[in-house]
Coordinates of C-alpha atoms and ligand atoms in Angstrom, one line a residue:
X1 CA 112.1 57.0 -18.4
X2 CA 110.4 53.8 -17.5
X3 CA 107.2 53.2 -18.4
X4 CA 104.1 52.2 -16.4
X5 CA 102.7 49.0 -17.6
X6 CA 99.6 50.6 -19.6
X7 CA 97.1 48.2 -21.7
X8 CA 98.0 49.3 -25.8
X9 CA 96.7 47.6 -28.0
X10 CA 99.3 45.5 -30.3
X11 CA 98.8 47.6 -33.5
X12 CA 99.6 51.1 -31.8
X13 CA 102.9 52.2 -31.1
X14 CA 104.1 51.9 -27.6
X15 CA 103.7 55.0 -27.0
X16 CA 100.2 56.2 -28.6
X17 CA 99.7 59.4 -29.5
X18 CA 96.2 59.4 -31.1
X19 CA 94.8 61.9 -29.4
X20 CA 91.5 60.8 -27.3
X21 CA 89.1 62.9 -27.8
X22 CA 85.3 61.3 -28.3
X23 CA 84.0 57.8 -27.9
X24 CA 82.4 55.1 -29.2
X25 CA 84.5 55.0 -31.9
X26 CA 82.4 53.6 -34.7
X27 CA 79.1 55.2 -36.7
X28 CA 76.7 54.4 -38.7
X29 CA 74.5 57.2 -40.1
X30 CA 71.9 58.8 -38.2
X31 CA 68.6 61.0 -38.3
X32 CA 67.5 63.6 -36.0
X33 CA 64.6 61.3 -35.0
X34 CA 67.5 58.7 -33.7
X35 CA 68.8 61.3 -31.7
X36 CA 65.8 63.0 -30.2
X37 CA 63.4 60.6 -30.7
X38 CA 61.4 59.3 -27.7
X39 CA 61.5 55.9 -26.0
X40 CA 58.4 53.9 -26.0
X41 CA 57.0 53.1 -22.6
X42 CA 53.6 51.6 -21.4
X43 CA 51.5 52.3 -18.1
X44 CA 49.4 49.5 -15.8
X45 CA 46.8 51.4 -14.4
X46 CA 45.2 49.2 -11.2
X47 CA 41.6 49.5 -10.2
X48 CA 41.2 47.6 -7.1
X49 CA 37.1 47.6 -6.9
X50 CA 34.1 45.4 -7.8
X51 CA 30.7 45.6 -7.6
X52 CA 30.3 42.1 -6.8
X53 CA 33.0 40.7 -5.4
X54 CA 33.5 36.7 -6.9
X55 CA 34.2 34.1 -4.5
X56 CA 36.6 32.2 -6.3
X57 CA 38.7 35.0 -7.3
X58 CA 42.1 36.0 -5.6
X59 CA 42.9 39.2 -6.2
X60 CA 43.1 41.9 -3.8
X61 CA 39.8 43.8 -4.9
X62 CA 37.5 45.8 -2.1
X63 CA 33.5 46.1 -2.9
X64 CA 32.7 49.6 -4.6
X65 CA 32.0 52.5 -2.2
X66 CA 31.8 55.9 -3.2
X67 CA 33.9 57.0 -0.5
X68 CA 37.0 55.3 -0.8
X69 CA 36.6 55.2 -4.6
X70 CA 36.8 59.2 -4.5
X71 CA 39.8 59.6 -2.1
X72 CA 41.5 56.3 -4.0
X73 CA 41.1 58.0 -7.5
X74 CA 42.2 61.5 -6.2
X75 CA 45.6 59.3 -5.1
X76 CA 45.9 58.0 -8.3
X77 CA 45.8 61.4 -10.1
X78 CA 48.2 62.3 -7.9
X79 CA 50.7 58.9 -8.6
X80 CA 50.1 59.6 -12.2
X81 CA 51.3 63.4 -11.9
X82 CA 54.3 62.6 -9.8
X83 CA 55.1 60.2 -11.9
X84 CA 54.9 62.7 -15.2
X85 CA 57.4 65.3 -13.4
X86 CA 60.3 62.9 -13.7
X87 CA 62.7 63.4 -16.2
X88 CA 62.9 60.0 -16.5
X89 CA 59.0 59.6 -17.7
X90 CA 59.3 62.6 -19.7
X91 CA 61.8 61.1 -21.7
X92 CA 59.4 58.4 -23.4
X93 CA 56.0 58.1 -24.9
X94 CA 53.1 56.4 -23.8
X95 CA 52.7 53.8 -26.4
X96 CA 50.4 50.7 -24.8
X97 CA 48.2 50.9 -21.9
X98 CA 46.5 48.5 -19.4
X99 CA 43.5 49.3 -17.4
X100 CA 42.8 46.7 -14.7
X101 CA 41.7 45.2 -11.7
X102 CA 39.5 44.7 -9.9
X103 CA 36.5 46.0 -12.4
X104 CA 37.9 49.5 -13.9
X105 CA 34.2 50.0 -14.7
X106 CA 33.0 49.5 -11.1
X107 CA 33.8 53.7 -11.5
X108 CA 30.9 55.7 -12.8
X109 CA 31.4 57.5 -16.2
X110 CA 32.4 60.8 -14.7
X111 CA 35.2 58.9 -12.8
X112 CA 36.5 57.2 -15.7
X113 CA 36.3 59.8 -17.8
X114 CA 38.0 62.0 -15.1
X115 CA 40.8 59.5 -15.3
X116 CA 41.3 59.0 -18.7
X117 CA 41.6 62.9 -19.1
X118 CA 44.0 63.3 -16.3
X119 CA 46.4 60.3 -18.2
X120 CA 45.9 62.3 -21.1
X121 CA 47.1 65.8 -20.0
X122 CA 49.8 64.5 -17.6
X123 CA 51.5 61.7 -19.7
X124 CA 52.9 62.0 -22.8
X125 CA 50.5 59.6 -24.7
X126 CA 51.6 58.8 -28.5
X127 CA 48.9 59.7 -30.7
X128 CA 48.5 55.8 -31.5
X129 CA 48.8 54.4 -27.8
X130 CA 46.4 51.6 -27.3
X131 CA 44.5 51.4 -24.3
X132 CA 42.7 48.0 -23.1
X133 CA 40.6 48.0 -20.3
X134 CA 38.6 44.9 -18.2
X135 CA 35.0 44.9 -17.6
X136 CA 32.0 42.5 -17.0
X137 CA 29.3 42.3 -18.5
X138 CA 27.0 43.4 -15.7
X139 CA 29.0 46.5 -15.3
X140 CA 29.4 47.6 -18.6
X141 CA 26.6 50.6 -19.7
X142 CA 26.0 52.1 -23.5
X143 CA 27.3 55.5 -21.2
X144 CA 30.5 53.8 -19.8
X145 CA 31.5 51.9 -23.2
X146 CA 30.8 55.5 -25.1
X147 CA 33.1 57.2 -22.1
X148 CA 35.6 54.9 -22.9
X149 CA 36.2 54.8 -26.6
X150 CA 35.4 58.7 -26.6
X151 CA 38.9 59.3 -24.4
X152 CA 40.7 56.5 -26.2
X153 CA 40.5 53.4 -25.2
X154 CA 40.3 51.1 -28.3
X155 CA 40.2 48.1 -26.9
X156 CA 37.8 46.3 -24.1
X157 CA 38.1 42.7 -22.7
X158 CA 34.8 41.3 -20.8
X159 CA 35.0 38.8 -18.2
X160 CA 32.3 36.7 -19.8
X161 CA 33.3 32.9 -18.2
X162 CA 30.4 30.7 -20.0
X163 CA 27.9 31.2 -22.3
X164 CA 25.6 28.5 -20.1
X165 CA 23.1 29.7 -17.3
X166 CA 24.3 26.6 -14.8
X167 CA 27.7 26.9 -15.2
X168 CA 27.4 31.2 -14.3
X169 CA 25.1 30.2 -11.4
X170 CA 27.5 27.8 -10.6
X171 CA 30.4 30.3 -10.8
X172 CA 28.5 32.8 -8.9
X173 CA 27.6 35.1 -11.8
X174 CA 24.2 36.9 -11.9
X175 CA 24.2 37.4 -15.6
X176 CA 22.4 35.4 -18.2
X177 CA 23.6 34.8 -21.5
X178 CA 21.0 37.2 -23.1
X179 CA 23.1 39.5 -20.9
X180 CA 26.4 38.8 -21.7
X181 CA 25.3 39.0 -25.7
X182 CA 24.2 42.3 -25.0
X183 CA 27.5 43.5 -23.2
X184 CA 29.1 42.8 -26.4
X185 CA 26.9 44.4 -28.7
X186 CA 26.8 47.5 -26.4
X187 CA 30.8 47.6 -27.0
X188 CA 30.1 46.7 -30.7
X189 CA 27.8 49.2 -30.8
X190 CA 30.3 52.2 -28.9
X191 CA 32.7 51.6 -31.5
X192 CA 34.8 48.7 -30.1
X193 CA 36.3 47.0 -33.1
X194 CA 38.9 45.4 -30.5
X195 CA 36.6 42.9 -27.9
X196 CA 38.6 40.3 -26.2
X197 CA 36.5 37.7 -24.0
X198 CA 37.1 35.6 -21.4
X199 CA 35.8 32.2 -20.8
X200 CA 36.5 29.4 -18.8
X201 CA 37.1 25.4 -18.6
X202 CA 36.9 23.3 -16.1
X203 CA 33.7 24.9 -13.9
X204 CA 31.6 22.6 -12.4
X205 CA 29.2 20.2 -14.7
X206 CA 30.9 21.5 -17.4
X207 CA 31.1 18.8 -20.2
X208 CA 32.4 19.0 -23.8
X209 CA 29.6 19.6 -25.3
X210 CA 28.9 22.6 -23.3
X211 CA 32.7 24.1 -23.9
X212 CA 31.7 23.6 -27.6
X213 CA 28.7 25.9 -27.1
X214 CA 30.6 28.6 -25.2
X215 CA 33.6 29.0 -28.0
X216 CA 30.7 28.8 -31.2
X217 CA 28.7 31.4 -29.2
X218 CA 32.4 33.6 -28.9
X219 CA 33.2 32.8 -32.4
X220 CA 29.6 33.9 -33.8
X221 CA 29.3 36.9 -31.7
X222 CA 32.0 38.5 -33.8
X223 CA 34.4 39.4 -30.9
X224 CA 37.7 39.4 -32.2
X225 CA 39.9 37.9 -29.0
X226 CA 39.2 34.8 -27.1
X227 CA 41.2 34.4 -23.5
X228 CA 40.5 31.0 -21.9
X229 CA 41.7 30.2 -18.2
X230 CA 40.9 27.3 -15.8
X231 CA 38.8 27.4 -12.9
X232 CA 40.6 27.8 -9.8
X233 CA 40.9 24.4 -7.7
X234 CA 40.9 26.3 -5.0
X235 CA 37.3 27.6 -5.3
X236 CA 36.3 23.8 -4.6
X237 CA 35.9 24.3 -0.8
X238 CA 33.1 26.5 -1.5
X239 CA 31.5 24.8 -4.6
X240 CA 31.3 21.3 -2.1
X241 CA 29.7 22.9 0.3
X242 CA 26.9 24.1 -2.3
X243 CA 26.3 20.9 -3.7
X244 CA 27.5 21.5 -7.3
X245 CA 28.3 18.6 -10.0
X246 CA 31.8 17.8 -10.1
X247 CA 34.4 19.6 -11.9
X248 CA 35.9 17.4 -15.1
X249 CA 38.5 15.3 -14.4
X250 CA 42.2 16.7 -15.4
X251 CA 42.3 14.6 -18.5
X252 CA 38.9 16.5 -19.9
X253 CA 39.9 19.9 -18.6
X254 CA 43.2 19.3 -20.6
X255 CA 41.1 18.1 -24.0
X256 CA 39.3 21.3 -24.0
X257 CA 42.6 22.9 -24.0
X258 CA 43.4 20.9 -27.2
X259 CA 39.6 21.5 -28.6
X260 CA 39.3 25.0 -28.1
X261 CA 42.8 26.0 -29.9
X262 CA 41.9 23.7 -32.5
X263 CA 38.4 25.4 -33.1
X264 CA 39.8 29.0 -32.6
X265 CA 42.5 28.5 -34.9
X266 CA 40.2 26.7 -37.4
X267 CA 37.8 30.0 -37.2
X268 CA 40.9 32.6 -38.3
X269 CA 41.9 33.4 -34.8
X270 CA 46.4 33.0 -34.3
X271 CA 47.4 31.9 -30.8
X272 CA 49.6 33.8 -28.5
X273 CA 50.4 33.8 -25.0
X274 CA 49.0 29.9 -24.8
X275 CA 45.6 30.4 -24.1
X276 CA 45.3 33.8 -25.9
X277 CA 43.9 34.3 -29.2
X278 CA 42.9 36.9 -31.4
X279 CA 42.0 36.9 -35.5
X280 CA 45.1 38.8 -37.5
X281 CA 46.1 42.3 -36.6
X282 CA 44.6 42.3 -32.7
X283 CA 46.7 40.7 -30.6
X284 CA 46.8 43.4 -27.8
X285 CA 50.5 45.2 -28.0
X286 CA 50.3 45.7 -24.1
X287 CA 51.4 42.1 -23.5
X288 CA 53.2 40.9 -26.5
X289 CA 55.5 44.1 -27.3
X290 CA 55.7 45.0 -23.5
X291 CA 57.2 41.7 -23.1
X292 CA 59.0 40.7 -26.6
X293 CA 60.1 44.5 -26.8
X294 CA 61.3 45.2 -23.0
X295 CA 59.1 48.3 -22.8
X296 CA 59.2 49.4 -19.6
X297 CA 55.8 50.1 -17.5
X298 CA 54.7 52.5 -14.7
X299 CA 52.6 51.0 -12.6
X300 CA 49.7 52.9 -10.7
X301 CA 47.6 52.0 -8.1
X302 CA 48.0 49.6 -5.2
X303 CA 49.5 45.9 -6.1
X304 CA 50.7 47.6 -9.9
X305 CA 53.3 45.6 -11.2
X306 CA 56.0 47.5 -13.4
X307 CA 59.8 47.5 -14.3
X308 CA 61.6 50.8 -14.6
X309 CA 65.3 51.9 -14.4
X310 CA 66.6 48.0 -14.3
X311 CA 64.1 47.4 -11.2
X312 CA 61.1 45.2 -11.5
X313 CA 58.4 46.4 -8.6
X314 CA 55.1 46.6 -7.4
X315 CA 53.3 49.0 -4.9
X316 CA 52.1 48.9 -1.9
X317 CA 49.1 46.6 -1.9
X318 CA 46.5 48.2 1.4
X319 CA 45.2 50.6 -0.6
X320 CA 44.8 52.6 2.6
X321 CA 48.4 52.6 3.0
X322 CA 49.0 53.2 -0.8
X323 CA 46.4 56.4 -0.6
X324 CA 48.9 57.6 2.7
X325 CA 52.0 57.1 1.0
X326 CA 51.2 59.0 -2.2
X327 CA 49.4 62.1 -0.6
X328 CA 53.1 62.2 1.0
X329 CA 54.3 63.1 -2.4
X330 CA 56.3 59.6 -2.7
X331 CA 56.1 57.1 -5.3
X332 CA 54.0 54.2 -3.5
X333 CA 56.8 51.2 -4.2
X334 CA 56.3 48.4 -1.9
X335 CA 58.5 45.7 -3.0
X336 CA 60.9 44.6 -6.1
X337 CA 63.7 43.6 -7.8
X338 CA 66.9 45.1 -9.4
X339 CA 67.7 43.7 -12.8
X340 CA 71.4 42.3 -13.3
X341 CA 72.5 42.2 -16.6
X342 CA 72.3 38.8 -16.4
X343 CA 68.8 38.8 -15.3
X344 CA 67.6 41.3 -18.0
X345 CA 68.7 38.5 -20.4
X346 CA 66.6 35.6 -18.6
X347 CA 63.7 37.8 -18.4
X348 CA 64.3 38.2 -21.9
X349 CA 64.0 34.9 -22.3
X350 CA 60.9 34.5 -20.1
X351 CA 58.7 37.0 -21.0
X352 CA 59.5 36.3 -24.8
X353 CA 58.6 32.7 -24.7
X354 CA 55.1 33.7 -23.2
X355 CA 54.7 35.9 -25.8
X356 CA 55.2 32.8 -28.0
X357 CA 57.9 33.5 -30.2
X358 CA 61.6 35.1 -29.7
X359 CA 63.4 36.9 -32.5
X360 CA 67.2 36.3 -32.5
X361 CA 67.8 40.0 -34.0
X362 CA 65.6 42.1 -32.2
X363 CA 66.9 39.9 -28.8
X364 CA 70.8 40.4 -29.9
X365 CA 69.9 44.0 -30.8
X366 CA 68.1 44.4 -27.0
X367 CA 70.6 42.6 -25.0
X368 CA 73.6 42.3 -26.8
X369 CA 73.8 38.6 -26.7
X370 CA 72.9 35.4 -29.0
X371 CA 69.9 34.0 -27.3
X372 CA 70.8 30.5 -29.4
X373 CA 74.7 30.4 -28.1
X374 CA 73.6 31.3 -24.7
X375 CA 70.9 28.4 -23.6
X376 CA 72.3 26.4 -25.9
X377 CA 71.3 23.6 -24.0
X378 CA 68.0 24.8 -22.7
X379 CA 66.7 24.9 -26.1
X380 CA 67.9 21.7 -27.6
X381 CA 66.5 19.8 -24.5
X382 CA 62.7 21.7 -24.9
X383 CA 63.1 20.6 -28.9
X384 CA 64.0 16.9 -28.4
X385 CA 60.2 17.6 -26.5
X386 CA 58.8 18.9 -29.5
X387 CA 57.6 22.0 -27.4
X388 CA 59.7 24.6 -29.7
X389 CA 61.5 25.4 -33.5
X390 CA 64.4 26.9 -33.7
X391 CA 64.7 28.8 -37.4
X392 CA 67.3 30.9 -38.3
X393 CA 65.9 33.7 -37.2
X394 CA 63.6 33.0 -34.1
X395 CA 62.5 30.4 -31.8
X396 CA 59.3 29.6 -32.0
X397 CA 56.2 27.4 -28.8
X398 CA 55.2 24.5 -31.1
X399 CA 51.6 25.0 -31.6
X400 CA 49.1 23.5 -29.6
X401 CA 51.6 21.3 -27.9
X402 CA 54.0 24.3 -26.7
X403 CA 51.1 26.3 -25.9
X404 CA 49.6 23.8 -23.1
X405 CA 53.2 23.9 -21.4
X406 CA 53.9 27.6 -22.5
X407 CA 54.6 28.0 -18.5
X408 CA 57.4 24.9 -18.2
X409 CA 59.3 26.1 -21.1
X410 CA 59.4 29.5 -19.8
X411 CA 60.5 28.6 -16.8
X412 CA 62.8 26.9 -18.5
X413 CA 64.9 30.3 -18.6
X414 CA 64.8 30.9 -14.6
X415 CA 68.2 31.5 -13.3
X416 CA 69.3 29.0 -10.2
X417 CA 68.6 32.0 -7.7
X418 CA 65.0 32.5 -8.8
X419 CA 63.8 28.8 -9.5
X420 CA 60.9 27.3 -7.3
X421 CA 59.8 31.3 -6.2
X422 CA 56.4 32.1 -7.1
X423 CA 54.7 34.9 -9.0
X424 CA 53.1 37.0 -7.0
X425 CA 49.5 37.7 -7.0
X426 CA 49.5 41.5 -6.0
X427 CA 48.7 40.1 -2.8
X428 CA 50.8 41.1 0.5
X429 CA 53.6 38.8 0.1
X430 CA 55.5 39.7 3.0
X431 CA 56.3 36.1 3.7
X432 CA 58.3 35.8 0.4
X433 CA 60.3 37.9 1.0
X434 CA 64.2 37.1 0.3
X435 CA 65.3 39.0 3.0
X436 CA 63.0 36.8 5.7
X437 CA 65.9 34.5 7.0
X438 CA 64.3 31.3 7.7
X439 CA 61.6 31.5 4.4
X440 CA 61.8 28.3 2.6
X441 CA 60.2 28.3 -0.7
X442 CA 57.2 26.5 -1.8
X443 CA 56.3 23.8 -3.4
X444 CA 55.0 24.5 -7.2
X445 CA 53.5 22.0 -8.5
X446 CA 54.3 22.6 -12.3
X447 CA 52.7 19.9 -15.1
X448 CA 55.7 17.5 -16.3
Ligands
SF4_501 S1 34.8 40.9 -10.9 FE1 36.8 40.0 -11.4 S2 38.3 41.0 -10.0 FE2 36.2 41.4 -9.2 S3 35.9 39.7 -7.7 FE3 35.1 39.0 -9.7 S4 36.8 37.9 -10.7 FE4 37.7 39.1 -9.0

């Protein structure tokens, strides 16, 4: 008898007889709770209205109207219940949340309350998930904060921008600092241990001095994370045609970077996500273990950006069309991704370095591979830069320097294919699509 060329291994005989029978072949030992246990996932819940809408922000958001707010929150119900009948979902527990928008408390109590319940009964929420939300302080009631932390939200981020009455006229805002002072207290006072707010640098006639006084009023009003962001450039067109001081130059928008992790960090709070910080113990999991971990998200509600079953994607952002597609009894996914293996390891990569540190053992243990062996070459060059440590056991964003160019050194990670595309806004990016033959991509200007 001649025999076929088959693949044996060197050690076997040629012909083997050990009988197949089960596979992999190698244990270790193992609890019931390994077997049965369920996966942790995390849900983005988008709510696309305002009552006020800003002029300088860009985010798909439509003004509050009682209408469209009743048929849009009937769809979501309806998302989150279709997404709760697949096997898939029912597989994992909900273990971090995001509510946001839009201003999730531009719904009344009853609404929010009505959602919160629904999430509740439908999902399969772990007993610990932790829910954040976004507010402002002009929306934000003793009632609503009460509704919230009643049906589990622990945790509560204000869009607060400036302590200073020009620089909130200046932005648009109608609030006054006694306002904003009492939005926080009225969260303090609902039970909110967890209050995030967000300020920002750069607004017009914004000096140093006035920065100062926006970070000691965050630092003595107890709240427990601090968010910073810059003021859009693009707002400008409408802040010259209302005669507003100048914005700082870039060299003083970029010292208030440096100031206000030095202060933060001087007060007790730990840096994460570059412009993020929060005192010990709460740093919000949504980002940081969403990312760092690869938990996968549902999204829900128009523009909702999640990854599930190796796919990145968001949903259809008309929330007209979104409300159509989902009383049709489909899942309302616009646009996405599928996730090579490959890819899943840049992303990896990506999402870890925002989070601000990677840990070689978890990342082997996720992806199968040695993040250090692999990019190699990425990471030595971002070290000779000073913008990251390598230990033995993680790579680490140098702090404050890695922080200001927490972006570059992700992007750092992007594969050839994906290099010079832009994140998406939740916007209708039609145009960027990959699939649009003649689509060039744009130019990013990144810092150096
Ligand atoms: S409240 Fe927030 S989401 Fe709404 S328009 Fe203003 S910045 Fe945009």
């Amino acid at each position: 008898m001649t025999l076929p060329n088959l693949p044996f291994w060197k050690e076997y005989p040629t012909r083997d007889s050990e009988w197949v029978r089960q596979y992999p072949t190698r244990h270790h030992s193992i609890k019931e709770e390994e077997v049965f246990g369920k996966q942790q996932m995390g849900i983005y819940v988008h709510i696309p209205f305002c009552n006020r809408l800003c002029f300088s922000c860009p985010y798909i958001k439509h003004q509050t109207d009682k209408t469209i707010t009743r048929r849009y929150l009937d769809a979501l119900k309806t998302e989150i219940s279709n997404y709760a009948a697949r096997p898939y979902v029912q597989d994992h527990e909900i273990t971090l949340g995001y509510i946001g928008g839009g201003t999730p408390t531009a719904l009344s109590s009853a609404e929010l309350e009505e959602l919160l319940g629904h999430l509740h009964s439908e999902l399969n929420m772990s007993d610990d998930v932790e829910l954040s939300i976004e507010t402002t302080p002009i929306d934000i009631t003793k009632k609503k904060a009460e509704t919230l932390y009643n049906n589990g939200v622990k945790r509560i981020s204000l869009g607060v921008q400036t302590f200073v009455q020009e620089e909130l006229e200046s932005i648009g805002r109608p609030s006054d600092p006694k306002m904003l002072e009492n939005a926080i207290k009225i969260c303090q006072e609902a039970g909110f241990t967890n209050i995030n707010i967000d300020l920002m640098h750069g607004l017009n006639g914004q000096t140093m001095e006035s920065w100062e006084y926006s970070l000691d009023k965050a630092i003595e009003l107890g709240v427990t994370c601090v968010s910073f962001y810059t003021y859009m450039e693009f707002a400008q067109v409408s802040t010259k045609r209302r005669k507003l001081p100048p914005v700082p130059t870039t060299d003083v928008v970029d010292e208030m970077f440096m100031f206000a992790a030095k202060k933060l960090t001087e007060n007790g709070f730990d840096g994460y996500f570059g412009d993020c910080f929060a005192k010990p113990g709460y740093q919000p999991r949504y980002g940081e273990r969403s990312w760092s971990e690869n938990i996968p998200i549902i999204p829900l509600g128009p523009t909702a950006t999640g990854h599930l079953k190796d796919h990145w994607y968001f949903n259809e952002p008309s929330i007209n069309k979104y409300i159509e597609v989902v009383n049709s009894g489909q899942l309302p996914i616009s646009m996405g991704q599928y996730i090579s293996k490959e890819e899943a390891i840049r992303r990896g990569m990506i999402l870890g370095v925002k989070a601000s540190k990677v840990d070689r053992k978890m990342f082997k243990h996720l992806y199968g591979v040695d993040f250090v062996e692999k990019f190699q070459s990425e990471i030595q060059d971002l070290e000779s830069k000073g913008l990251v440590e390598l230990t033995q056991n993680e790579l680490k964003v140098t702090d404050p320097k890695g922080w200001y160019y927490l972006d570059n050194i992700s992007k750092t990670f992007y594969s050839e294919s994906f290099k010079r595309y832009p994140q998406h806004l939740g916007s209708d990016i039609t145009e960027f699509q990959s699939s649009v033959a003649e689509w060039q991509p744009i130019e990013i200007t990144t810092r150096p």
